[in-house]
Short mmCIF file of C-alpha atoms in Angstrom, two decimals:
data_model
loop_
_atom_site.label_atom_id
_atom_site.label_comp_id
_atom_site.label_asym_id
_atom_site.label_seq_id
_atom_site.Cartn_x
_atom_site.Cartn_y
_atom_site.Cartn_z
CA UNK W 1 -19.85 -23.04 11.44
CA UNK W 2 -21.92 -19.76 11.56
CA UNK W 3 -21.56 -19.22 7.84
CA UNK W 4 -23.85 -15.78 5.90
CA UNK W 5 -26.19 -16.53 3.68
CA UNK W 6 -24.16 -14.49 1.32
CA UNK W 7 -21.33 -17.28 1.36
CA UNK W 8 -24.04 -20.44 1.56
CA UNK W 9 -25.86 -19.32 -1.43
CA UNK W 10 -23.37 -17.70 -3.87
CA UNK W 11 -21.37 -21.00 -3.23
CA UNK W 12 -24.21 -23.26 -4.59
CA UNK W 13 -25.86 -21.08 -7.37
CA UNK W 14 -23.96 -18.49 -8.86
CA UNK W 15 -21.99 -18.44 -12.27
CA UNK W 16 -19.00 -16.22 -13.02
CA UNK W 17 -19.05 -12.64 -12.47
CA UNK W 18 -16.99 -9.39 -12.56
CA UNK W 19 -16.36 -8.01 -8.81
CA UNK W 20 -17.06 -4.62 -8.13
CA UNK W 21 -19.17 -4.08 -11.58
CA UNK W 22 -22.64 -4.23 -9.71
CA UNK W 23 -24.57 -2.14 -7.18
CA UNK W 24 -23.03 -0.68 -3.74
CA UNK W 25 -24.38 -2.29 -1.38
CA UNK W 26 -24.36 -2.45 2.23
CA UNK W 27 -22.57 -5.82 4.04
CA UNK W 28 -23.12 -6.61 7.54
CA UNK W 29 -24.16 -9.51 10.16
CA UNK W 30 -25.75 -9.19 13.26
CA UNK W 31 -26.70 -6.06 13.27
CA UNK W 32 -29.06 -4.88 15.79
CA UNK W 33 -30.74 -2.21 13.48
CA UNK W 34 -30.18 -0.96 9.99
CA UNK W 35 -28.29 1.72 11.22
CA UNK W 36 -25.38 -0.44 12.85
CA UNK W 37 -25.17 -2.33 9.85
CA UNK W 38 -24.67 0.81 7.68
CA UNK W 39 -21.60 1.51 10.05
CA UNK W 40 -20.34 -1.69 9.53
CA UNK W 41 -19.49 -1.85 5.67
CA UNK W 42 -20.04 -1.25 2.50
CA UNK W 43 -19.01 -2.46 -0.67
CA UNK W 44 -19.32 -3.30 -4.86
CA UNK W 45 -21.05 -6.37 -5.95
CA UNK W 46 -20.36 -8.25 -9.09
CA UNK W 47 -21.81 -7.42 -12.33
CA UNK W 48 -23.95 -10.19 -11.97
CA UNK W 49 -25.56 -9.69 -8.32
CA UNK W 50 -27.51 -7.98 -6.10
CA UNK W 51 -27.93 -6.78 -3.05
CA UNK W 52 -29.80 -8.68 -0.22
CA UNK W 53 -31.34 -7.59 3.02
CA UNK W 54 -32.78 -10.15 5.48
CA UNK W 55 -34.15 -9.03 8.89
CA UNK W 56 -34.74 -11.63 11.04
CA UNK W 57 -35.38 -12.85 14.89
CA UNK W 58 -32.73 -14.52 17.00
CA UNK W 59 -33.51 -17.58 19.60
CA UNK W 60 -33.69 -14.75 22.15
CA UNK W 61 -36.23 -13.30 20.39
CA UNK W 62 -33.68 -9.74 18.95
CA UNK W 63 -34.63 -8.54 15.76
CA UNK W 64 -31.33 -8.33 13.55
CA UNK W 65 -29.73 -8.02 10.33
CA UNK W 66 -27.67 -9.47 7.59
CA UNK W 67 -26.70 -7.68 4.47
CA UNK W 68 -24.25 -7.95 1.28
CA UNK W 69 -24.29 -9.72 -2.28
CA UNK W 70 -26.30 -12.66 -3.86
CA UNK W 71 -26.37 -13.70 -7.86
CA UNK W 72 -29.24 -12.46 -9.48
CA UNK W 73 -30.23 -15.60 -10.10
CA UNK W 74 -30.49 -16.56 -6.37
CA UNK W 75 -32.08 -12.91 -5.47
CA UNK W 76 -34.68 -14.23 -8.50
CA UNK W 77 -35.57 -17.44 -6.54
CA UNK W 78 -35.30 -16.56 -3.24
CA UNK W 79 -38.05 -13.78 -4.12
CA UNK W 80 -39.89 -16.02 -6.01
CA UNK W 81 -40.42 -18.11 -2.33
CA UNK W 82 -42.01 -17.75 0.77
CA UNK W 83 -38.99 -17.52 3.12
CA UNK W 84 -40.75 -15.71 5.57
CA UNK W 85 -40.40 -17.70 9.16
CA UNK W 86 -38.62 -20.18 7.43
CA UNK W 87 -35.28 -21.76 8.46
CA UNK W 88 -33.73 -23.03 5.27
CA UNK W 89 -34.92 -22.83 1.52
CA UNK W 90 -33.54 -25.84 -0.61
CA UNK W 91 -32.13 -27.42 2.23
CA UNK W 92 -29.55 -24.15 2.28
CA UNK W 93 -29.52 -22.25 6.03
CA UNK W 94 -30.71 -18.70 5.54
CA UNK W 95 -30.03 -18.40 9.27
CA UNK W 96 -26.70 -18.04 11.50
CA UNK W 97 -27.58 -20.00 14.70
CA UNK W 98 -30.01 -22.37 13.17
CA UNK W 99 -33.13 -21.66 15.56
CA UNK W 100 -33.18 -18.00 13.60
CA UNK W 101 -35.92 -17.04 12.01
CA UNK W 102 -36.38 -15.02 8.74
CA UNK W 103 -38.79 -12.22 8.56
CA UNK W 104 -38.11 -10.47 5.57
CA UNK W 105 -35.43 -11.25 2.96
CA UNK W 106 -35.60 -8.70 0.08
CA UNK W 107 -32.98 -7.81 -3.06
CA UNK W 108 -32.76 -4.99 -4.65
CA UNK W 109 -30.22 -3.66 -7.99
CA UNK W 110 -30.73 0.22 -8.03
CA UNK W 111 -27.50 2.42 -7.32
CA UNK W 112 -27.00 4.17 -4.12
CA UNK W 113 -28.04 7.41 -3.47
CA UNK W 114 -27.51 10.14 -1.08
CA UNK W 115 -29.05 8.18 1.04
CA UNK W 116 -27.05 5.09 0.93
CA UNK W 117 -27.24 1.64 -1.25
CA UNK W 118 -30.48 0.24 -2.07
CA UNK W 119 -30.51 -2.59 0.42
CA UNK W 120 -30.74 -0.28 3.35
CA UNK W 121 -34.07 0.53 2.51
CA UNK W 122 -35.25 -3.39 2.00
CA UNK W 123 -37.76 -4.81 4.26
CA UNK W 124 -39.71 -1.80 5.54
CA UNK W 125 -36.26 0.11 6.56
CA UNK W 126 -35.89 4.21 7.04
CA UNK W 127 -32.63 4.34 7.60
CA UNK W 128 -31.20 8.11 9.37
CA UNK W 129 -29.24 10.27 6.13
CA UNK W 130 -27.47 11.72 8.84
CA UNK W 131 -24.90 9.33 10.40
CA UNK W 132 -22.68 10.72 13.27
CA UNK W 133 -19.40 11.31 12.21
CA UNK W 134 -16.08 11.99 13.88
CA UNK W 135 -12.54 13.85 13.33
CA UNK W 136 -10.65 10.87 12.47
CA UNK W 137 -6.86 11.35 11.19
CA UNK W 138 -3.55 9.49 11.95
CA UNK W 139 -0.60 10.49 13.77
CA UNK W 140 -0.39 13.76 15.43
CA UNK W 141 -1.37 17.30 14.22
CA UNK W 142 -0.18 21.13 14.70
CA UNK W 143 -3.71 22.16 15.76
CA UNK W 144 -7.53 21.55 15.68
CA UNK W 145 -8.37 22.41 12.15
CA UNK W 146 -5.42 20.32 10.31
CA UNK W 147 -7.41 16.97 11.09
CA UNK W 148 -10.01 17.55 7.88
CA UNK W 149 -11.11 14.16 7.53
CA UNK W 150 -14.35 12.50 8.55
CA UNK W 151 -15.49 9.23 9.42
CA UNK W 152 -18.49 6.71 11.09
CA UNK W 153 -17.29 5.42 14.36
CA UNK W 154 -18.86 1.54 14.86
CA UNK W 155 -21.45 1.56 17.48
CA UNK W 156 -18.82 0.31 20.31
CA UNK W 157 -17.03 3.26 19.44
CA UNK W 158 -17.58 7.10 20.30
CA UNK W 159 -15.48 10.58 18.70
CA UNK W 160 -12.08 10.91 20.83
CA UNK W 161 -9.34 13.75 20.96
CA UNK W 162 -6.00 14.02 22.79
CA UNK W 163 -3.12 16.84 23.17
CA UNK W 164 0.35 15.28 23.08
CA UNK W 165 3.11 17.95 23.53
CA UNK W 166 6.17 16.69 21.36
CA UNK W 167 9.50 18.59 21.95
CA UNK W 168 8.00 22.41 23.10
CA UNK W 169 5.07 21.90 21.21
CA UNK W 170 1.55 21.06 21.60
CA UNK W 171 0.19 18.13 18.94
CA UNK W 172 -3.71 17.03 18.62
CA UNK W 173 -4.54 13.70 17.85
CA UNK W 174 -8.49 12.38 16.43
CA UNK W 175 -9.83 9.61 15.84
CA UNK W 176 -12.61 6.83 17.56
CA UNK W 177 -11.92 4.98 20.89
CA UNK W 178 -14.04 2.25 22.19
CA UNK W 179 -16.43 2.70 24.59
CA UNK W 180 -14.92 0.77 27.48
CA UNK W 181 -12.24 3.13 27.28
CA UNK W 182 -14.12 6.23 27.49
CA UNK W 183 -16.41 4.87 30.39
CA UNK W 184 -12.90 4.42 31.92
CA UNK W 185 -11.78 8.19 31.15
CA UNK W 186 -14.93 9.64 32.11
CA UNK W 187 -14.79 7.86 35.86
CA UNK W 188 -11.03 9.26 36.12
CA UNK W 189 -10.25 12.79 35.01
CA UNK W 190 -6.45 12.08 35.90
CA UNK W 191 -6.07 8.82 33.68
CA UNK W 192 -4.15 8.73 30.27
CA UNK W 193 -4.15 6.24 27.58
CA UNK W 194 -2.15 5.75 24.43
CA UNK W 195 -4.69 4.70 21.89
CA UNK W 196 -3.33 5.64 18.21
CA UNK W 197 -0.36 4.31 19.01
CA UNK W 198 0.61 8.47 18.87
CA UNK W 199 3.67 9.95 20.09
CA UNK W 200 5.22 12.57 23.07
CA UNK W 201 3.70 13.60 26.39
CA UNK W 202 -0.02 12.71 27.23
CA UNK W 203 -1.62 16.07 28.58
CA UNK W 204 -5.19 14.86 27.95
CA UNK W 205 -7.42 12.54 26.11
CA UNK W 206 -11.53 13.23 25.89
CA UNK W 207 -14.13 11.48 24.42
CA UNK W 208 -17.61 12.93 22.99
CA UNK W 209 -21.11 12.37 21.53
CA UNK W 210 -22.09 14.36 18.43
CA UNK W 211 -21.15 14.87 15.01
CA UNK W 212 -17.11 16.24 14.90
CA UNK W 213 -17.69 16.82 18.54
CA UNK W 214 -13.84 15.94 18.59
CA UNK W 215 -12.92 18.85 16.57
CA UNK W 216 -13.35 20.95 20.27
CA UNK W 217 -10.63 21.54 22.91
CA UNK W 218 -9.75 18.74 24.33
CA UNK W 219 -9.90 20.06 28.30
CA UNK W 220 -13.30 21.98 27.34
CA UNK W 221 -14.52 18.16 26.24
CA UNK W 222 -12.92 16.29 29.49
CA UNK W 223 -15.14 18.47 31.89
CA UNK W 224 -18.09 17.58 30.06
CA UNK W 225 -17.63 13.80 29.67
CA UNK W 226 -20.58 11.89 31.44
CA UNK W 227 -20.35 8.41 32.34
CA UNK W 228 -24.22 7.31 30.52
CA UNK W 229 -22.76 8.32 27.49
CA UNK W 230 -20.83 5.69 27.04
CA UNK W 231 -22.39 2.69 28.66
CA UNK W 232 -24.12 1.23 25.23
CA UNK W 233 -22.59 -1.11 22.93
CA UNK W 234 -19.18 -1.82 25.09
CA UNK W 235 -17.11 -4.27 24.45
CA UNK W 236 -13.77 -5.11 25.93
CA UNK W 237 -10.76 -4.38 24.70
CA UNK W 238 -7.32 -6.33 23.38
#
């Protein structure tokens, strides 16, 4: 079982602790940079932890990258070691297939900043202040400015917008569709898809690139859609 070292660790060394009393901190596995691992989550550790990063090099020789929570204690130890290339400490994996090796495995306790928790800075990292964000709302909406909020899109994911006319009316819908799906749109300017699960008639759906790029008209965006935007990070959908 491909378990993190989060859940190895904390399972053999830690002692009681209040959750969501410690440092934000980012969680993530596999990650193919520090960037797609900020996208992926983010979360309160116990009063009593820390937050770990460990970069490390798969069997196929891809750099990636785990994040999340460890004891203090643990964090302590692990620091106090020479984990670097190493598959196990203890006799406890600090890999996910087992022919993984660890190049860096660093904790840090500081609170987040404006530039995001501390562990996205361990083990050499820059990460970009500036994520991409999208116009991301639920259900439909009387026009382009109503949808307010904003949100980071996971890396299979790009910004998408839609006009649904309901009854005589015109209705805007925002949000993220996977990638597949906008490869798909951008082949075929005729097809339609329901993807929020929204309501009325489909007039046109659009994906874009770009920070609230989905807060344009949604015809303006569908002439501009270009197939090599959306051929990284696909993954089929359910």
């Amino acid at each position: 079982m491909r378990s993190s070292v989060a859940t190895l660790v904390v399972t053999c060394l830690t002692f009681g602790y209040v959750i969501g009393a410690g440092p934000l901190c980012l969680k993530c596995q596999d990650a193919a940079s520090i960037e797609e691992c900020r996208q992926q989550s983010r979360a309160p550790c116990g009063e009593n932890e820390n937050c770990f990063l460990r970069k490390y090099t798969t069997d196929n020789l891809d750099i990636r990258f785990e994040a999340g929570c460890l004891s203090k204690t643990t964090c302590a130890l692990l620091n106090s070691l020479t984990t670097l290339g190493r598959r196990s400490v203890w006799g406890l994996d600090l890999v996910r297939p087992k022919k993984d090796v660890t190049n860096c495995f660093q904790c840090c306790g500081a609170s987040a900043t404006d530039s995001g928790p501390c562990n996205s800075h361990l083990c050499g990292q820059v990460p970009n202040t500036e994520l991409v964000t999208c116009k991301v709302c639920v259900g439909v909406h009387d026009h382009i400015a109503s949808c307010s909020r904003e949100d980071v899109c996971p890396p299979t994911e790009a910004c998408y917008t839609g006009i649904r006319v309901v009854g005589t009316e015109a209705k805007y819908v925002f949000g993220c569709a996977n990638k597949r799906i906008c490869r798909s749109l951008a082949m075929d300017s005729k097809m339609k898809r329901v993807i929020h699960g929204d309501v009325g008639l489909n007039i046109c759906d659009a994906c874009c690139v770009g920070r609230n790029c989905n807060e344009a008209e949604c015809f303006a965006l569908k002439k501009v859609m270009k197939l090599s935007d959306y051929l990284s990070n696909i993954t089929s959908t359910q």
